[in-house]
Amino acid sequence: MSVFSILEMFKIGVGPSSSHTVGPMVAARRFVASLERDGSLERVNRVRTVLYGSLALTGLGHGTDRAAVAGLEGNVPQSVDTDHVNTIRQECERSGELMLNGTHRIPFDYAHDVVLDVWHRMAAHPNGMRFQAFDPYDNLIGEQVWYSIGGGFVRQGSVEDPMIGIHDRPPVGSAFSDQDGDSSIDATAVPYPFTTCDELIALCDEHHM
């Protein structure tokens, strides 16, 4: 059984939505962190973010696009300047630039480099997104697919994950549930396992907690 810390269930983050705002920021931050780890960050000249399905359909209202761009800058939900998130589109449009991971300045065309694909979704989950990085010759040098699975948790997919039409039913076996979890969730044994509130209260009484 997967175990959630109380600090994972209730966390500091930016609103209005954990799945449509926090999750995309976390995923974008992990993408640029991976570029830094593999030594390709300084080669990046352009990045492209594609939001699919539910993220695209409600993205502007939930600030999904702005959250993802803030994540590309290296921000995290726990400490990001919310005023900056509110104005990040205007700032990028004014400067025509993005400070990737907070250290590497690149050209950035907000209207072109952030795509809301309202006609397609990833078959695995409605909250799918794709991040791509290109070098100065427009060669693809980095690409990741992520899913925001609820509560601010994210799950990395494969760039080969199938796409379907927004109104299509996912093929059998292609979708996973939000309960499939995040790779950061601890699945080890815990000293006081419980599945109901009554069991929790009984454990507290028994162990004087």
mmCIF file of C-alpha atoms in Angstrom:
data_model
loop_
_atom_site.group_PDB
_atom_site.id
_atom_site.type_symbol
_atom_site.label_atom_id
_atom_site.label_comp_id
_atom_site.label_asym_id
_atom_site.label_seq_id
_atom_site.Cartn_x
_atom_site.Cartn_y
_atom_site.Cartn_z
ATOM 1 C CA MET A 1 0.000 0.000 0.000
ATOM 2 C CA SER A 2 1.384 3.431 -0.919
ATOM 3 C CA VAL A 3 1.873 5.734 2.054
ATOM 4 C CA PHE A 4 1.285 9.478 1.911
ATOM 5 C CA SER A 5 2.880 11.840 4.389
ATOM 6 C CA ILE A 6 0.589 14.508 5.807
ATOM 7 C CA LEU A 7 3.063 16.985 4.261
ATOM 8 C CA GLU A 8 2.371 15.463 0.844
ATOM 9 C CA MET A 9 -1.387 15.542 1.252
ATOM 10 C CA PHE A 10 -1.408 19.141 2.519
ATOM 11 C CA LYS A 11 1.370 21.172 0.963
ATOM 12 C CA ILE A 12 2.285 24.777 0.296
ATOM 13 C CA GLY A 13 1.622 25.673 -3.315
ATOM 14 C CA VAL A 14 0.244 28.125 -5.810
ATOM 15 C CA GLY A 15 -3.435 28.099 -6.800
ATOM 16 C CA PRO A 16 -6.052 27.851 -7.954
ATOM 17 C CA SER A 17 -5.656 24.127 -8.700
ATOM 18 C CA SER A 18 -3.270 21.474 -7.430
ATOM 19 C CA SER A 19 -3.605 19.390 -10.579
ATOM 20 C CA HIS A 20 -3.786 22.239 -13.107
ATOM 21 C CA THR A 21 -1.375 24.709 -11.486
ATOM 22 C CA VAL A 22 0.950 23.033 -8.973
ATOM 23 C CA GLY A 23 1.483 19.851 -10.998
ATOM 24 C CA PRO A 24 2.467 21.584 -14.260
ATOM 25 C CA MET A 25 4.939 23.824 -12.420
ATOM 26 C CA VAL A 26 6.525 20.793 -10.762
ATOM 27 C CA ALA A 27 6.726 18.919 -14.075
ATOM 28 C CA ALA A 28 8.284 21.863 -15.927
ATOM 29 C CA ARG A 29 10.824 22.332 -13.147
ATOM 30 C CA ARG A 30 11.794 18.662 -13.349
ATOM 31 C CA PHE A 31 12.231 18.951 -17.111
ATOM 32 C CA VAL A 32 14.692 21.840 -16.914
ATOM 33 C CA ALA A 33 16.469 20.159 -14.001
ATOM 34 C CA SER A 34 17.004 17.129 -16.239
ATOM 35 C CA LEU A 35 18.484 19.372 -18.942
ATOM 36 C CA GLU A 36 20.938 20.716 -16.409
ATOM 37 C CA ARG A 37 21.841 17.237 -15.156
ATOM 38 C CA ASP A 38 22.641 15.885 -18.604
ATOM 39 C CA GLY A 39 24.684 18.950 -19.533
ATOM 40 C CA SER A 40 22.419 20.171 -22.338
ATOM 41 C CA LEU A 41 20.927 23.248 -20.656
ATOM 42 C CA GLU A 42 23.477 25.675 -22.111
ATOM 43 C CA ARG A 43 22.806 24.327 -25.615
ATOM 44 C CA VAL A 44 19.099 25.130 -25.447
ATOM 45 C CA ASN A 45 17.956 27.994 -27.664
ATOM 46 C CA ARG A 46 14.207 27.383 -27.552
ATOM 47 C CA VAL A 47 11.697 25.475 -25.457
ATOM 48 C CA ARG A 48 8.175 24.439 -26.318
ATOM 49 C CA THR A 49 5.406 23.429 -23.930
ATOM 50 C CA VAL A 50 2.291 21.619 -25.140
ATOM 51 C CA LEU A 51 -0.662 21.257 -22.781
ATOM 52 C CA TYR A 52 -3.194 18.613 -23.740
ATOM 53 C CA GLY A 53 -6.752 17.705 -22.872
ATOM 54 C CA SER A 54 -8.079 19.059 -19.617
ATOM 55 C CA LEU A 55 -4.967 21.171 -19.054
ATOM 56 C CA ALA A 56 -5.568 22.915 -22.375
ATOM 57 C CA LEU A 57 -9.326 23.279 -22.041
ATOM 58 C CA THR A 58 -9.172 25.011 -18.647
ATOM 59 C CA GLY A 59 -5.537 26.090 -18.748
ATOM 60 C CA LEU A 60 -5.954 29.826 -19.078
ATOM 61 C CA GLY A 61 -8.474 29.981 -16.246
ATOM 62 C CA HIS A 62 -6.338 27.852 -13.944
ATOM 63 C CA GLY A 63 -3.079 29.557 -14.885
ATOM 64 C CA THR A 64 -1.648 26.290 -16.221
ATOM 65 C CA ASP A 65 0.334 28.024 -18.945
ATOM 66 C CA ARG A 66 1.818 30.550 -16.521
ATOM 67 C CA ALA A 67 2.598 27.874 -13.953
ATOM 68 C CA ALA A 68 4.436 25.782 -16.540
ATOM 69 C CA VAL A 69 6.479 28.770 -17.710
ATOM 70 C CA ALA A 70 7.337 29.610 -14.099
ATOM 71 C CA GLY A 71 8.509 26.018 -13.681
ATOM 72 C CA LEU A 72 10.719 26.374 -16.756
ATOM 73 C CA GLU A 73 12.331 29.321 -14.986
ATOM 74 C CA GLY A 74 13.203 26.958 -12.133
ATOM 75 C CA ASN A 75 10.504 28.079 -9.715
ATOM 76 C CA VAL A 76 8.819 25.657 -7.322
ATOM 77 C CA PRO A 77 5.271 25.978 -5.925
ATOM 78 C CA GLN A 78 6.437 26.271 -2.316
ATOM 79 C CA SER A 79 8.415 29.466 -2.843
ATOM 80 C CA VAL A 80 7.447 31.046 -6.165
ATOM 81 C CA ASP A 81 6.524 34.727 -6.130
ATOM 82 C CA THR A 82 2.799 34.600 -6.890
ATOM 83 C CA ASP A 83 2.824 38.170 -8.183
ATOM 84 C CA HIS A 84 5.427 37.059 -10.721
ATOM 85 C CA VAL A 85 3.248 34.119 -11.794
ATOM 86 C CA ASN A 86 0.347 36.507 -12.362
ATOM 87 C CA THR A 87 2.400 38.737 -14.669
ATOM 88 C CA ILE A 88 4.799 36.220 -16.197
ATOM 89 C CA ARG A 89 3.103 36.224 -19.591
ATOM 90 C CA GLN A 90 3.277 40.006 -19.897
ATOM 91 C CA GLU A 91 6.909 39.986 -18.760
ATOM 92 C CA CYS A 92 7.863 37.345 -21.331
ATOM 93 C CA GLU A 93 5.954 39.099 -24.100
ATOM 94 C CA ARG A 94 7.629 42.396 -23.245
ATOM 95 C CA SER A 95 11.174 40.999 -23.123
ATOM 96 C CA GLY A 96 10.834 38.200 -25.677
ATOM 97 C CA GLU A 97 13.026 36.119 -23.392
ATOM 98 C CA LEU A 98 12.910 33.413 -20.735
ATOM 99 C CA MET A 99 15.503 32.715 -18.047
ATOM 100 C CA LEU A 100 15.592 28.927 -18.330
ATOM 101 C CA ASN A 101 16.177 27.277 -14.944
ATOM 102 C CA GLY A 102 17.005 30.732 -13.615
ATOM 103 C CA THR A 103 20.446 30.727 -15.259
ATOM 104 C CA HIS A 104 20.212 30.458 -19.056
ATOM 105 C CA ARG A 105 18.564 33.237 -21.065
ATOM 106 C CA ILE A 106 16.829 32.168 -24.290
ATOM 107 C CA PRO A 107 14.489 33.758 -26.838
ATOM 108 C CA PHE A 108 10.870 33.052 -25.956
ATOM 109 C CA ASP A 109 7.734 33.703 -27.992
ATOM 110 C CA TYR A 110 4.947 33.057 -25.491
ATOM 111 C CA ALA A 111 2.172 32.737 -28.076
ATOM 112 C CA HIS A 112 4.210 30.287 -30.166
ATOM 113 C CA ASP A 113 6.154 28.390 -27.511
ATOM 114 C CA VAL A 114 3.207 27.621 -25.206
ATOM 115 C CA VAL A 115 0.602 25.541 -27.022
ATOM 116 C CA LEU A 116 -2.857 24.676 -25.689
ATOM 117 C CA ASP A 117 -3.960 21.663 -27.736
ATOM 118 C CA VAL A 118 -7.671 21.491 -26.974
ATOM 119 C CA TRP A 119 -8.369 18.822 -29.609
ATOM 120 C CA HIS A 120 -6.092 16.069 -28.325
ATOM 121 C CA ARG A 121 -5.216 14.364 -25.061
ATOM 122 C CA MET A 122 -2.786 11.695 -23.952
ATOM 123 C CA ALA A 123 -4.504 8.318 -23.792
ATOM 124 C CA ALA A 124 -2.959 7.568 -20.398
ATOM 125 C CA HIS A 125 -4.439 10.549 -18.536
ATOM 126 C CA PRO A 126 -6.414 13.742 -19.322
ATOM 127 C CA ASN A 127 -3.801 15.992 -17.661
ATOM 128 C CA GLY A 128 -0.899 15.397 -20.017
ATOM 129 C CA MET A 129 1.832 17.797 -21.095
ATOM 130 C CA ARG A 130 4.933 17.702 -23.282
ATOM 131 C CA PHE A 131 8.141 19.707 -22.908
ATOM 132 C CA GLN A 132 10.673 20.053 -25.722
ATOM 133 C CA ALA A 133 14.060 21.766 -25.956
ATOM 134 C CA PHE A 134 15.814 22.754 -29.187
ATOM 135 C CA ASP A 135 19.355 23.878 -29.981
ATOM 136 C CA PRO A 136 20.205 26.968 -32.117
ATOM 137 C CA TYR A 137 19.808 24.834 -35.269
ATOM 138 C CA ASP A 138 16.315 23.775 -34.163
ATOM 139 C CA ASN A 139 17.415 20.221 -33.445
ATOM 140 C CA LEU A 140 15.411 18.527 -30.699
ATOM 141 C CA ILE A 141 17.814 17.895 -27.809
ATOM 142 C CA GLY A 142 15.398 17.150 -24.982
ATOM 143 C CA GLU A 143 11.814 15.975 -24.653
ATOM 144 C CA GLN A 144 9.662 14.684 -21.810
ATOM 145 C CA VAL A 145 5.997 13.835 -21.260
ATOM 146 C CA TRP A 146 4.456 14.371 -17.836
ATOM 147 C CA TYR A 147 1.064 13.835 -16.234
ATOM 148 C CA SER A 148 -0.414 15.870 -13.402
ATOM 149 C CA ILE A 149 -2.319 13.201 -11.498
ATOM 150 C CA GLY A 150 -3.898 15.252 -8.711
ATOM 151 C CA GLY A 151 -2.923 16.795 -5.414
ATOM 152 C CA GLY A 152 0.200 18.345 -6.917
ATOM 153 C CA PHE A 153 1.641 14.912 -7.713
ATOM 154 C CA VAL A 154 3.136 14.264 -11.143
ATOM 155 C CA ARG A 155 4.160 11.183 -13.055
ATOM 156 C CA GLN A 156 6.595 11.013 -15.954
ATOM 157 C CA GLY A 157 5.409 9.278 -19.090
ATOM 158 C CA SER A 158 7.117 8.347 -22.336
ATOM 159 C CA VAL A 159 7.465 10.572 -25.381
ATOM 160 C CA GLU A 160 5.930 7.648 -27.295
ATOM 161 C CA ASP A 161 2.749 7.601 -25.193
ATOM 162 C CA PRO A 162 -0.247 7.487 -27.562
ATOM 163 C CA MET A 163 -2.450 10.456 -28.313
ATOM 164 C CA ILE A 164 -6.202 10.345 -28.880
ATOM 165 C CA GLY A 165 -8.876 12.841 -29.852
ATOM 166 C CA ILE A 166 -10.312 14.899 -27.029
ATOM 167 C CA HIS A 167 -13.671 13.084 -27.298
ATOM 168 C CA ASP A 168 -12.248 9.595 -27.869
ATOM 169 C CA ARG A 169 -12.291 6.815 -25.300
ATOM 170 C CA PRO A 170 -8.800 5.629 -24.260
ATOM 171 C CA PRO A 171 -7.922 2.132 -25.537
ATOM 172 C CA VAL A 172 -8.260 -0.618 -22.954
ATOM 173 C CA GLY A 173 -5.168 -0.778 -20.770
ATOM 174 C CA SER A 174 -3.728 2.549 -21.924
ATOM 175 C CA ALA A 175 -4.931 4.680 -19.006
ATOM 176 C CA PHE A 176 -3.747 4.710 -15.417
ATOM 177 C CA SER A 177 -5.619 5.987 -12.383
ATOM 178 C CA ASP A 178 -4.586 8.834 -10.122
ATOM 179 C CA GLN A 179 -4.064 6.229 -7.423
ATOM 180 C CA ASP A 180 -1.169 4.711 -9.384
ATOM 181 C CA GLY A 181 0.901 7.274 -7.577
ATOM 182 C CA ASP A 182 4.088 9.229 -7.927
ATOM 183 C CA SER A 183 7.579 7.820 -7.924
ATOM 184 C CA SER A 184 8.400 9.956 -4.895
ATOM 185 C CA ILE A 185 5.734 8.316 -2.725
ATOM 186 C CA ASP A 186 7.140 6.013 -0.080
ATOM 187 C CA ALA A 187 5.734 2.483 -0.317
ATOM 188 C CA THR A 188 7.606 1.030 2.669
ATOM 189 C CA ALA A 189 5.956 -0.451 5.740
ATOM 190 C CA VAL A 190 4.752 1.950 8.425
ATOM 191 C CA PRO A 191 4.517 1.308 12.168
ATOM 192 C CA TYR A 192 0.811 2.104 12.561
ATOM 193 C CA PRO A 193 -1.095 1.079 9.420
ATOM 194 C CA PHE A 194 -4.795 1.926 9.254
ATOM 195 C CA THR A 195 -7.510 2.114 6.624
ATOM 196 C CA THR A 196 -10.391 3.769 8.509
ATOM 197 C CA CYS A 197 -10.815 6.639 10.950
ATOM 198 C CA ASP A 198 -11.993 4.189 13.626
ATOM 199 C CA GLU A 199 -8.747 2.244 13.274
ATOM 200 C CA LEU A 200 -6.751 5.479 13.497
ATOM 201 C CA ILE A 201 -8.521 6.531 16.715
ATOM 202 C CA ALA A 202 -8.007 3.069 18.198
ATOM 203 C CA LEU A 203 -4.288 3.205 17.397
ATOM 204 C CA CYS A 204 -3.991 6.640 19.006
ATOM 205 C CA ASP A 205 -5.725 5.377 22.165
ATOM 206 C CA GLU A 206 -3.650 2.201 22.275
ATOM 207 C CA HIS A 207 -0.317 3.946 21.840
ATOM 208 C CA HIS A 208 -1.197 7.115 23.811
ATOM 209 C CA MET A 209 -0.703 9.386 20.837
#
